[in-house]
Amino acid sequence: MMRKPLFGALVLGLTAQFSVHAAEPKLYPTGPSEDSAFIRFVGALDAPIEVRAGKDGRIELAAHDSTTWQAVKAHSPLGATLVHGGQNQAVDVSVQPGEFVTVAALPDDKGGWTAGIGRESPTDFSAFKVSLGLMNMAEHCSNAAIKIAGKDVAIVEDVAPKGMKRRQVNPLSLSVDLYCGGQRSGDPVNLGGLRAGERWTLLVHPARDGARLIPILDRMP
């Protein structure tokens, strides 16, 4: 289990980093601090999606957009419905104490879309480094890795489907390539100038011609 001081530092650091963002509607009741867990929603499609939860909770996400992390009560079942293109996908998930869960609307390899769930229990935070995480939601992307674009220099590697790994790097301007099973997949993704204290999740999703990356800036409310 994560040590509370480290977890607290992570949350405080993320909150300070992104407190300037506009508040979003709360989809779920917030749990007690000792049981806090976190959930967010990602629209990894090329068009907007709607997230519905509870009686009145609704958020619309633009293409390739995400919500902030929302604190929720651990161990409690959380239901949501993702809506896009006249299709609804129901999702039921329970979050463990100290866990960060990503629920994403993902394109599939047949031109449709599906819902995916990624889990992480962070153990790192540095105000002087940038944290890059690789979350593999592409079932057919074995041993996912990201490398510096155009170079054989791995940043994060050997991430199995449904897996997640992180690494801290120095602040810099960075473009990355995705590799699946040792083969490059898709075009380079430009992350721009990364700033100290930032945390990014690079989400791997299926595509008709392999797999693709979508960069997500981790944001607290």
CSV table of N, CA, C and O in Angstrom, one decimal, residues 117-197:
chain,number,residue,atom,x,y,z
A,117,ILE,N,-10.5,0.5,-19.4
A,117,ILE,CA,-10.2,0.9,-18.1
A,117,ILE,C,-8.8,0.7,-17.8
A,117,ILE,O,-8.2,-0.4,-18.1
A,118,GLY,N,-8.1,1.7,-17.3
A,118,GLY,CA,-6.7,1.6,-16.9
A,118,GLY,C,-6.5,2.0,-15.5
A,118,GLY,O,-7.2,2.9,-14.9
A,119,ARG,N,-5.6,1.3,-14.8
A,119,ARG,CA,-5.4,1.5,-13.3
A,119,ARG,C,-4.0,1.8,-13.0
A,119,ARG,O,-3.1,1.3,-13.6
A,120,GLU,N,-3.8,2.7,-12.0
A,120,GLU,CA,-2.4,3.1,-11.6
A,120,GLU,C,-2.4,3.4,-10.1
A,120,GLU,O,-3.4,4.0,-9.7
A,121,SER,N,-1.4,3.0,-9.4
A,121,SER,CA,-1.2,3.4,-8.0
A,121,SER,C,0.1,4.1,-8.0
A,121,SER,O,1.2,3.5,-7.8
A,122,PRO,N,0.1,5.4,-8.2
A,122,PRO,CA,1.4,6.2,-8.3
A,122,PRO,C,2.2,6.1,-7.0
A,122,PRO,O,1.7,6.1,-5.9
A,123,THR,N,3.5,6.1,-7.2
A,123,THR,CA,4.4,6.0,-6.1
A,123,THR,C,5.5,7.1,-6.2
A,123,THR,O,6.5,7.1,-5.5
A,124,ASP,N,5.3,8.0,-7.2
A,124,ASP,CA,6.4,9.0,-7.4
A,124,ASP,C,5.8,10.4,-7.6
A,124,ASP,O,4.7,10.5,-8.1
A,125,PHE,N,6.5,11.4,-7.1
A,125,PHE,CA,6.2,12.8,-7.5
A,125,PHE,C,7.5,13.6,-7.3
A,125,PHE,O,8.2,13.4,-6.2
A,126,SER,N,7.8,14.4,-8.2
A,126,SER,CA,9.0,15.3,-8.1
A,126,SER,C,8.6,16.6,-8.7
A,126,SER,O,8.1,16.7,-9.8
A,127,ALA,N,8.9,17.7,-7.9
A,127,ALA,CA,8.7,19.0,-8.4
A,127,ALA,C,9.7,19.4,-9.4
A,127,ALA,O,9.6,20.5,-10.1
A,128,PHE,N,10.8,18.6,-9.6
A,128,PHE,CA,11.9,19.0,-10.5
A,128,PHE,C,12.0,18.1,-11.7
A,128,PHE,O,12.8,18.4,-12.6
A,129,LYS,N,11.2,17.1,-11.8
A,129,LYS,CA,11.2,16.2,-12.9
A,129,LYS,C,9.8,16.2,-13.6
A,129,LYS,O,8.8,16.8,-13.1
A,130,VAL,N,9.8,15.5,-14.8
A,130,VAL,CA,8.5,15.3,-15.5
A,130,VAL,C,8.3,13.8,-15.4
A,130,VAL,O,9.1,13.0,-15.7
A,131,SER,N,7.0,13.4,-15.1
A,131,SER,CA,6.7,12.0,-15.0
A,131,SER,C,5.9,11.6,-16.3
A,131,SER,O,4.9,12.2,-16.6
A,132,LEU,N,6.5,10.6,-17.0
A,132,LEU,CA,5.8,10.1,-18.2
A,132,LEU,C,5.4,8.7,-18.0
A,132,LEU,O,6.2,7.8,-17.6
A,133,GLY,N,4.1,8.5,-18.1
A,133,GLY,CA,3.5,7.1,-17.9
A,133,GLY,C,3.0,6.6,-19.3
A,133,GLY,O,2.5,7.3,-20.1
A,134,LEU,N,3.2,5.3,-19.5
A,134,LEU,CA,2.7,4.6,-20.7
A,134,LEU,C,1.6,3.6,-20.2
A,134,LEU,O,1.9,2.7,-19.5
A,135,MET,N,0.4,3.9,-20.7
A,135,MET,CA,-0.8,3.1,-20.3
A,135,MET,C,-1.3,2.4,-21.6
A,135,MET,O,-1.7,3.0,-22.5
A,136,ASN,N,-1.2,1.1,-21.6
A,136,ASN,CA,-1.4,0.3,-22.8
A,136,ASN,C,-2.9,-0.3,-22.8
A,136,ASN,O,-3.2,-1.2,-22.1
A,137,MET,N,-3.7,0.4,-23.6
A,137,MET,CA,-5.1,-0.1,-23.7
A,137,MET,C,-5.4,-0.7,-25.1
A,137,MET,O,-6.5,-0.9,-25.5
A,138,ALA,N,-4.3,-1.1,-25.8
A,138,ALA,CA,-4.4,-1.8,-27.1
A,138,ALA,C,-4.1,-3.2,-26.9
A,138,ALA,O,-2.9,-3.6,-26.6
A,139,GLU,N,-5.1,-4.1,-27.0
A,139,GLU,CA,-4.9,-5.5,-26.7
A,139,GLU,C,-3.9,-6.2,-27.6
A,139,GLU,O,-3.2,-7.1,-27.2
A,140,HIS,N,-3.7,-5.7,-28.8
A,140,HIS,CA,-2.8,-6.3,-29.8
A,140,HIS,C,-1.4,-5.6,-29.8
A,140,HIS,O,-0.6,-6.0,-30.6
A,141,CYS,N,-1.2,-4.7,-28.9
A,141,CYS,CA,0.1,-4.0,-28.8
A,141,CYS,C,1.0,-4.7,-27.7
A,141,CYS,O,0.9,-4.4,-26.5
A,142,SER,N,1.8,-5.7,-28.1
A,142,SER,CA,2.6,-6.4,-27.1
A,142,SER,C,3.8,-5.6,-26.8
A,142,SER,O,4.4,-5.0,-27.7
A,143,ASN,N,4.3,-5.7,-25.6
A,143,ASN,CA,5.5,-5.1,-25.2
A,143,ASN,C,5.6,-3.6,-25.7
A,143,ASN,O,6.6,-3.2,-26.3
A,144,ALA,N,4.6,-2.8,-25.3
A,144,ALA,CA,4.5,-1.4,-25.8
A,144,ALA,C,5.7,-0.7,-25.2
A,144,ALA,O,6.2,-0.9,-24.1
A,145,ALA,N,6.2,0.3,-26.0
A,145,ALA,CA,7.4,1.1,-25.6
A,145,ALA,C,7.3,2.4,-26.2
A,145,ALA,O,6.7,2.6,-27.3
A,146,ILE,N,7.8,3.5,-25.6
A,146,ILE,CA,8.0,4.8,-26.2
A,146,ILE,C,9.5,5.1,-26.2
A,146,ILE,O,10.2,4.8,-25.3
A,147,LYS,N,9.9,5.6,-27.4
A,147,LYS,CA,11.3,6.0,-27.6
A,147,LYS,C,11.3,7.4,-28.1
A,147,LYS,O,10.4,8.0,-28.6
A,148,ILE,N,12.5,8.1,-27.8
A,148,ILE,CA,12.7,9.4,-28.4
A,148,ILE,C,12.5,9.3,-29.9
A,148,ILE,O,13.1,8.4,-30.6
A,149,ALA,N,11.7,10.2,-30.5
A,149,ALA,CA,11.4,10.1,-31.9
A,149,ALA,C,12.7,10.1,-32.7
A,149,ALA,O,13.6,11.0,-32.6
A,150,GLY,N,12.8,9.1,-33.6
A,150,GLY,CA,13.9,9.0,-34.6
A,150,GLY,C,15.1,8.5,-34.0
A,150,GLY,O,16.2,8.4,-34.6
A,151,LYS,N,15.1,8.0,-32.7
A,151,LYS,CA,16.3,7.5,-32.0
A,151,LYS,C,15.9,6.2,-31.3
A,151,LYS,O,14.8,6.0,-30.9
A,152,ASP,N,16.9,5.3,-31.2
A,152,ASP,CA,16.7,4.1,-30.5
A,152,ASP,C,17.0,4.2,-29.0
A,152,ASP,O,17.9,3.5,-28.5
A,153,VAL,N,16.3,5.2,-28.4
A,153,VAL,CA,16.5,5.5,-27.0
A,153,VAL,C,15.2,5.3,-26.3
A,153,VAL,O,14.2,6.1,-26.5
A,154,ALA,N,15.0,4.2,-25.5
A,154,ALA,CA,13.7,3.9,-24.9
A,154,ALA,C,13.5,4.8,-23.6
A,154,ALA,O,14.5,5.0,-22.9
A,155,ILE,N,12.3,5.3,-23.4
A,155,ILE,CA,12.0,6.0,-22.2
A,155,ILE,C,11.2,5.1,-21.3
A,155,ILE,O,11.5,5.0,-20.1
A,156,VAL,N,10.2,4.4,-21.8
A,156,VAL,CA,9.4,3.4,-21.1
A,156,VAL,C,9.2,2.2,-22.0
A,156,VAL,O,8.9,2.4,-23.2
A,157,GLU,N,9.4,1.0,-21.5
A,157,GLU,CA,9.3,-0.2,-22.4
A,157,GLU,C,8.7,-1.4,-21.7
A,157,GLU,O,8.5,-1.3,-20.4
A,158,ASP,N,8.4,-2.4,-22.5
A,158,ASP,CA,7.9,-3.6,-22.0
A,158,ASP,C,6.6,-3.5,-21.1
A,158,ASP,O,6.4,-4.0,-20.0
A,159,VAL,N,5.6,-2.8,-21.7
A,159,VAL,CA,4.3,-2.6,-21.1
A,159,VAL,C,3.3,-3.5,-21.7
A,159,VAL,O,3.0,-3.3,-22.9
A,160,ALA,N,2.8,-4.5,-21.0
A,160,ALA,CA,1.9,-5.4,-21.5
A,160,ALA,C,0.5,-4.8,-21.7
A,160,ALA,O,0.2,-3.8,-21.1
A,161,PRO,N,-0.4,-5.4,-22.6
A,161,PRO,CA,-1.8,-4.9,-22.6
A,161,PRO,C,-2.4,-4.8,-21.2
A,161,PRO,O,-2.2,-5.7,-20.4
A,162,LYS,N,-3.1,-3.8,-21.0
A,162,LYS,CA,-3.7,-3.5,-19.7
A,162,LYS,C,-2.7,-3.1,-18.6
A,162,LYS,O,-3.1,-2.9,-17.4
A,163,GLY,N,-1.5,-2.9,-19.0
A,163,GLY,CA,-0.4,-2.5,-18.1
A,163,GLY,C,-0.1,-1.1,-18.1
A,163,GLY,O,-0.6,-0.3,-18.9
A,164,MET,N,0.7,-0.6,-17.1
A,164,MET,CA,1.1,0.8,-16.9
A,164,MET,C,2.5,0.9,-16.3
A,164,MET,O,2.8,0.2,-15.4
A,165,LYS,N,3.3,1.7,-16.9
A,165,LYS,CA,4.6,2.0,-16.3
A,165,LYS,C,4.9,3.5,-16.4
A,165,LYS,O,4.4,4.1,-17.3
A,166,ARG,N,5.7,4.0,-15.4
A,166,ARG,CA,6.1,5.4,-15.4
A,166,ARG,C,7.6,5.5,-15.3
A,166,ARG,O,8.3,4.6,-14.8
A,167,ARG,N,8.1,6.7,-15.8
A,167,ARG,CA,9.5,7.1,-15.6
A,167,ARG,C,9.6,8.6,-15.5
A,167,ARG,O,8.9,9.3,-16.1
A,168,GLN,N,10.5,9.1,-14.6
A,168,GLN,CA,10.7,10.5,-14.5
A,168,GLN,C,11.9,10.9,-15.4
A,168,GLN,O,12.9,10.2,-15.5
A,169,VAL,N,11.7,12.0,-16.1
A,169,VAL,CA,12.7,12.5,-17.0
A,169,VAL,C,12.9,14.0,-16.7
A,169,VAL,O,12.1,14.7,-16.0
A,170,ASN,N,14.0,14.6,-17.2
A,170,ASN,CA,14.3,16.0,-17.0
A,170,ASN,C,13.3,16.8,-17.9
A,170,ASN,O,12.9,16.3,-19.0
A,171,PRO,N,13.0,18.0,-17.5
A,171,PRO,CA,12.2,18.9,-18.3
A,171,PRO,C,12.9,19.2,-19.6
A,171,PRO,O,14.1,19.6,-19.6
A,172,LEU,N,12.2,19.0,-20.8
A,172,LEU,CA,12.8,19.2,-22.1
A,172,LEU,C,11.7,19.2,-23.1
A,172,LEU,O,10.6,18.9,-22.8
A,173,SER,N,12.1,19.6,-24.3
A,173,SER,CA,11.1,19.5,-25.5
A,173,SER,C,11.3,18.0,-26.0
A,173,SER,O,12.4,17.6,-26.2
A,174,LEU,N,10.2,17.4,-26.2
A,174,LEU,CA,10.3,15.9,-26.5
A,174,LEU,C,9.2,15.5,-27.5
A,174,LEU,O,8.0,15.9,-27.4
A,175,SER,N,9.6,14.7,-28.5
A,175,SER,CA,8.7,14.0,-29.3
A,175,SER,C,9.0,12.5,-29.2
A,175,SER,O,10.2,12.1,-29.0
A,176,VAL,N,8.0,11.6,-29.2
A,176,VAL,CA,8.2,10.2,-29.0
A,176,VAL,C,7.5,9.4,-30.0
A,176,VAL,O,6.6,9.8,-30.7
A,177,ASP,N,8.1,8.2,-30.2
A,177,ASP,CA,7.5,7.1,-31.1
A,177,ASP,C,7.0,6.0,-30.3
A,177,ASP,O,7.6,5.7,-29.2
A,178,LEU,N,5.9,5.4,-30.7
A,178,LEU,CA,5.3,4.2,-30.1
A,178,LEU,C,5.8,3.0,-30.8
A,178,LEU,O,5.9,2.9,-32.0
A,179,TYR,N,6.2,2.0,-30.0
A,179,TYR,CA,6.6,0.7,-30.6
A,179,TYR,C,5.7,-0.4,-30.0
A,179,TYR,O,5.4,-0.4,-28.8
A,180,CYS,N,5.3,-1.3,-30.8
A,180,CYS,CA,4.5,-2.5,-30.4
A,180,CYS,C,5.3,-3.7,-30.9
A,180,CYS,O,5.5,-3.9,-32.1
A,181,GLY,N,5.7,-4.6,-29.9
A,181,GLY,CA,6.4,-5.8,-30.3
A,181,GLY,C,7.7,-5.5,-31.1
A,181,GLY,O,8.1,-6.2,-32.0
A,182,GLY,N,8.3,-4.4,-30.8
A,182,GLY,CA,9.6,-4.0,-31.4
A,182,GLY,C,9.4,-3.2,-32.7
A,182,GLY,O,10.4,-2.8,-33.3
A,183,GLN,N,8.2,-3.0,-33.2
A,183,GLN,CA,7.9,-2.4,-34.4
A,183,GLN,C,7.3,-1.0,-34.2
A,183,GLN,O,6.3,-0.9,-33.4
A,184,ARG,N,7.8,0.0,-34.9
A,184,ARG,CA,7.2,1.3,-34.7
A,184,ARG,C,5.7,1.4,-35.2
A,184,ARG,O,5.4,0.8,-36.2
A,185,SER,N,4.9,2.0,-34.5
A,185,SER,CA,3.5,2.1,-34.8
A,185,SER,C,3.0,3.5,-34.8
A,185,SER,O,3.0,4.2,-33.8
A,186,GLY,N,2.5,4.0,-36.0
A,186,GLY,CA,2.0,5.4,-36.0
A,186,GLY,C,3.1,6.4,-36.2
A,186,GLY,O,4.3,6.1,-36.3
A,187,ASP,N,2.6,7.7,-36.2
A,187,ASP,CA,3.5,8.8,-36.4
A,187,ASP,C,4.0,9.3,-35.0
A,187,ASP,O,3.5,9.0,-34.0
A,188,PRO,N,5.2,10.0,-35.0
A,188,PRO,CA,5.7,10.6,-33.8
A,188,PRO,C,4.7,11.5,-33.1
A,188,PRO,O,3.9,12.1,-33.8
A,189,VAL,N,4.7,11.5,-31.8
A,189,VAL,CA,3.8,12.4,-31.0
A,189,VAL,C,4.7,13.5,-30.4
A,189,VAL,O,5.6,13.2,-29.6
A,190,ASN,N,4.4,14.7,-30.7
A,190,ASN,CA,5.1,15.9,-30.1
A,190,ASN,C,4.5,16.3,-28.8
A,190,ASN,O,3.4,16.8,-28.8
A,191,LEU,N,5.2,16.2,-27.7
A,191,LEU,CA,4.7,16.6,-26.4
A,191,LEU,C,5.1,18.0,-26.1
A,191,LEU,O,4.6,18.6,-25.1
A,192,GLY,N,5.9,18.7,-27.0
A,192,GLY,CA,6.2,20.1,-26.8
A,192,GLY,C,7.2,20.2,-25.6
A,192,GLY,O,8.0,19.3,-25.3
A,193,GLY,N,7.2,21.4,-25.1
A,193,GLY,CA,8.2,21.7,-24.0
A,193,GLY,C,7.6,21.2,-22.6
A,193,GLY,O,6.6,21.8,-22.1
A,194,LEU,N,8.1,20.2,-22.1
A,194,LEU,CA,7.6,19.6,-20.8
A,194,LEU,C,8.2,20.4,-19.7
A,194,LEU,O,9.4,20.8,-19.6
A,195,ARG,N,7.4,20.7,-18.7
A,195,ARG,CA,7.7,21.5,-17.5
A,195,ARG,C,7.9,20.7,-16.3
A,195,ARG,O,7.2,19.7,-16.1
A,196,ALA,N,8.8,21.1,-15.4
A,196,ALA,CA,9.1,20.4,-14.1
A,196,ALA,C,7.8,20.3,-13.3
A,196,ALA,O,7.0,21.3,-13.2
A,197,GLY,N,7.5,19.2,-12.7
A,197,GLY,CA,6.4,18.9,-11.9
A,197,GLY,C,5.2,18.4,-12.7
A,197,GLY,O,4.2,17.9,-12.1
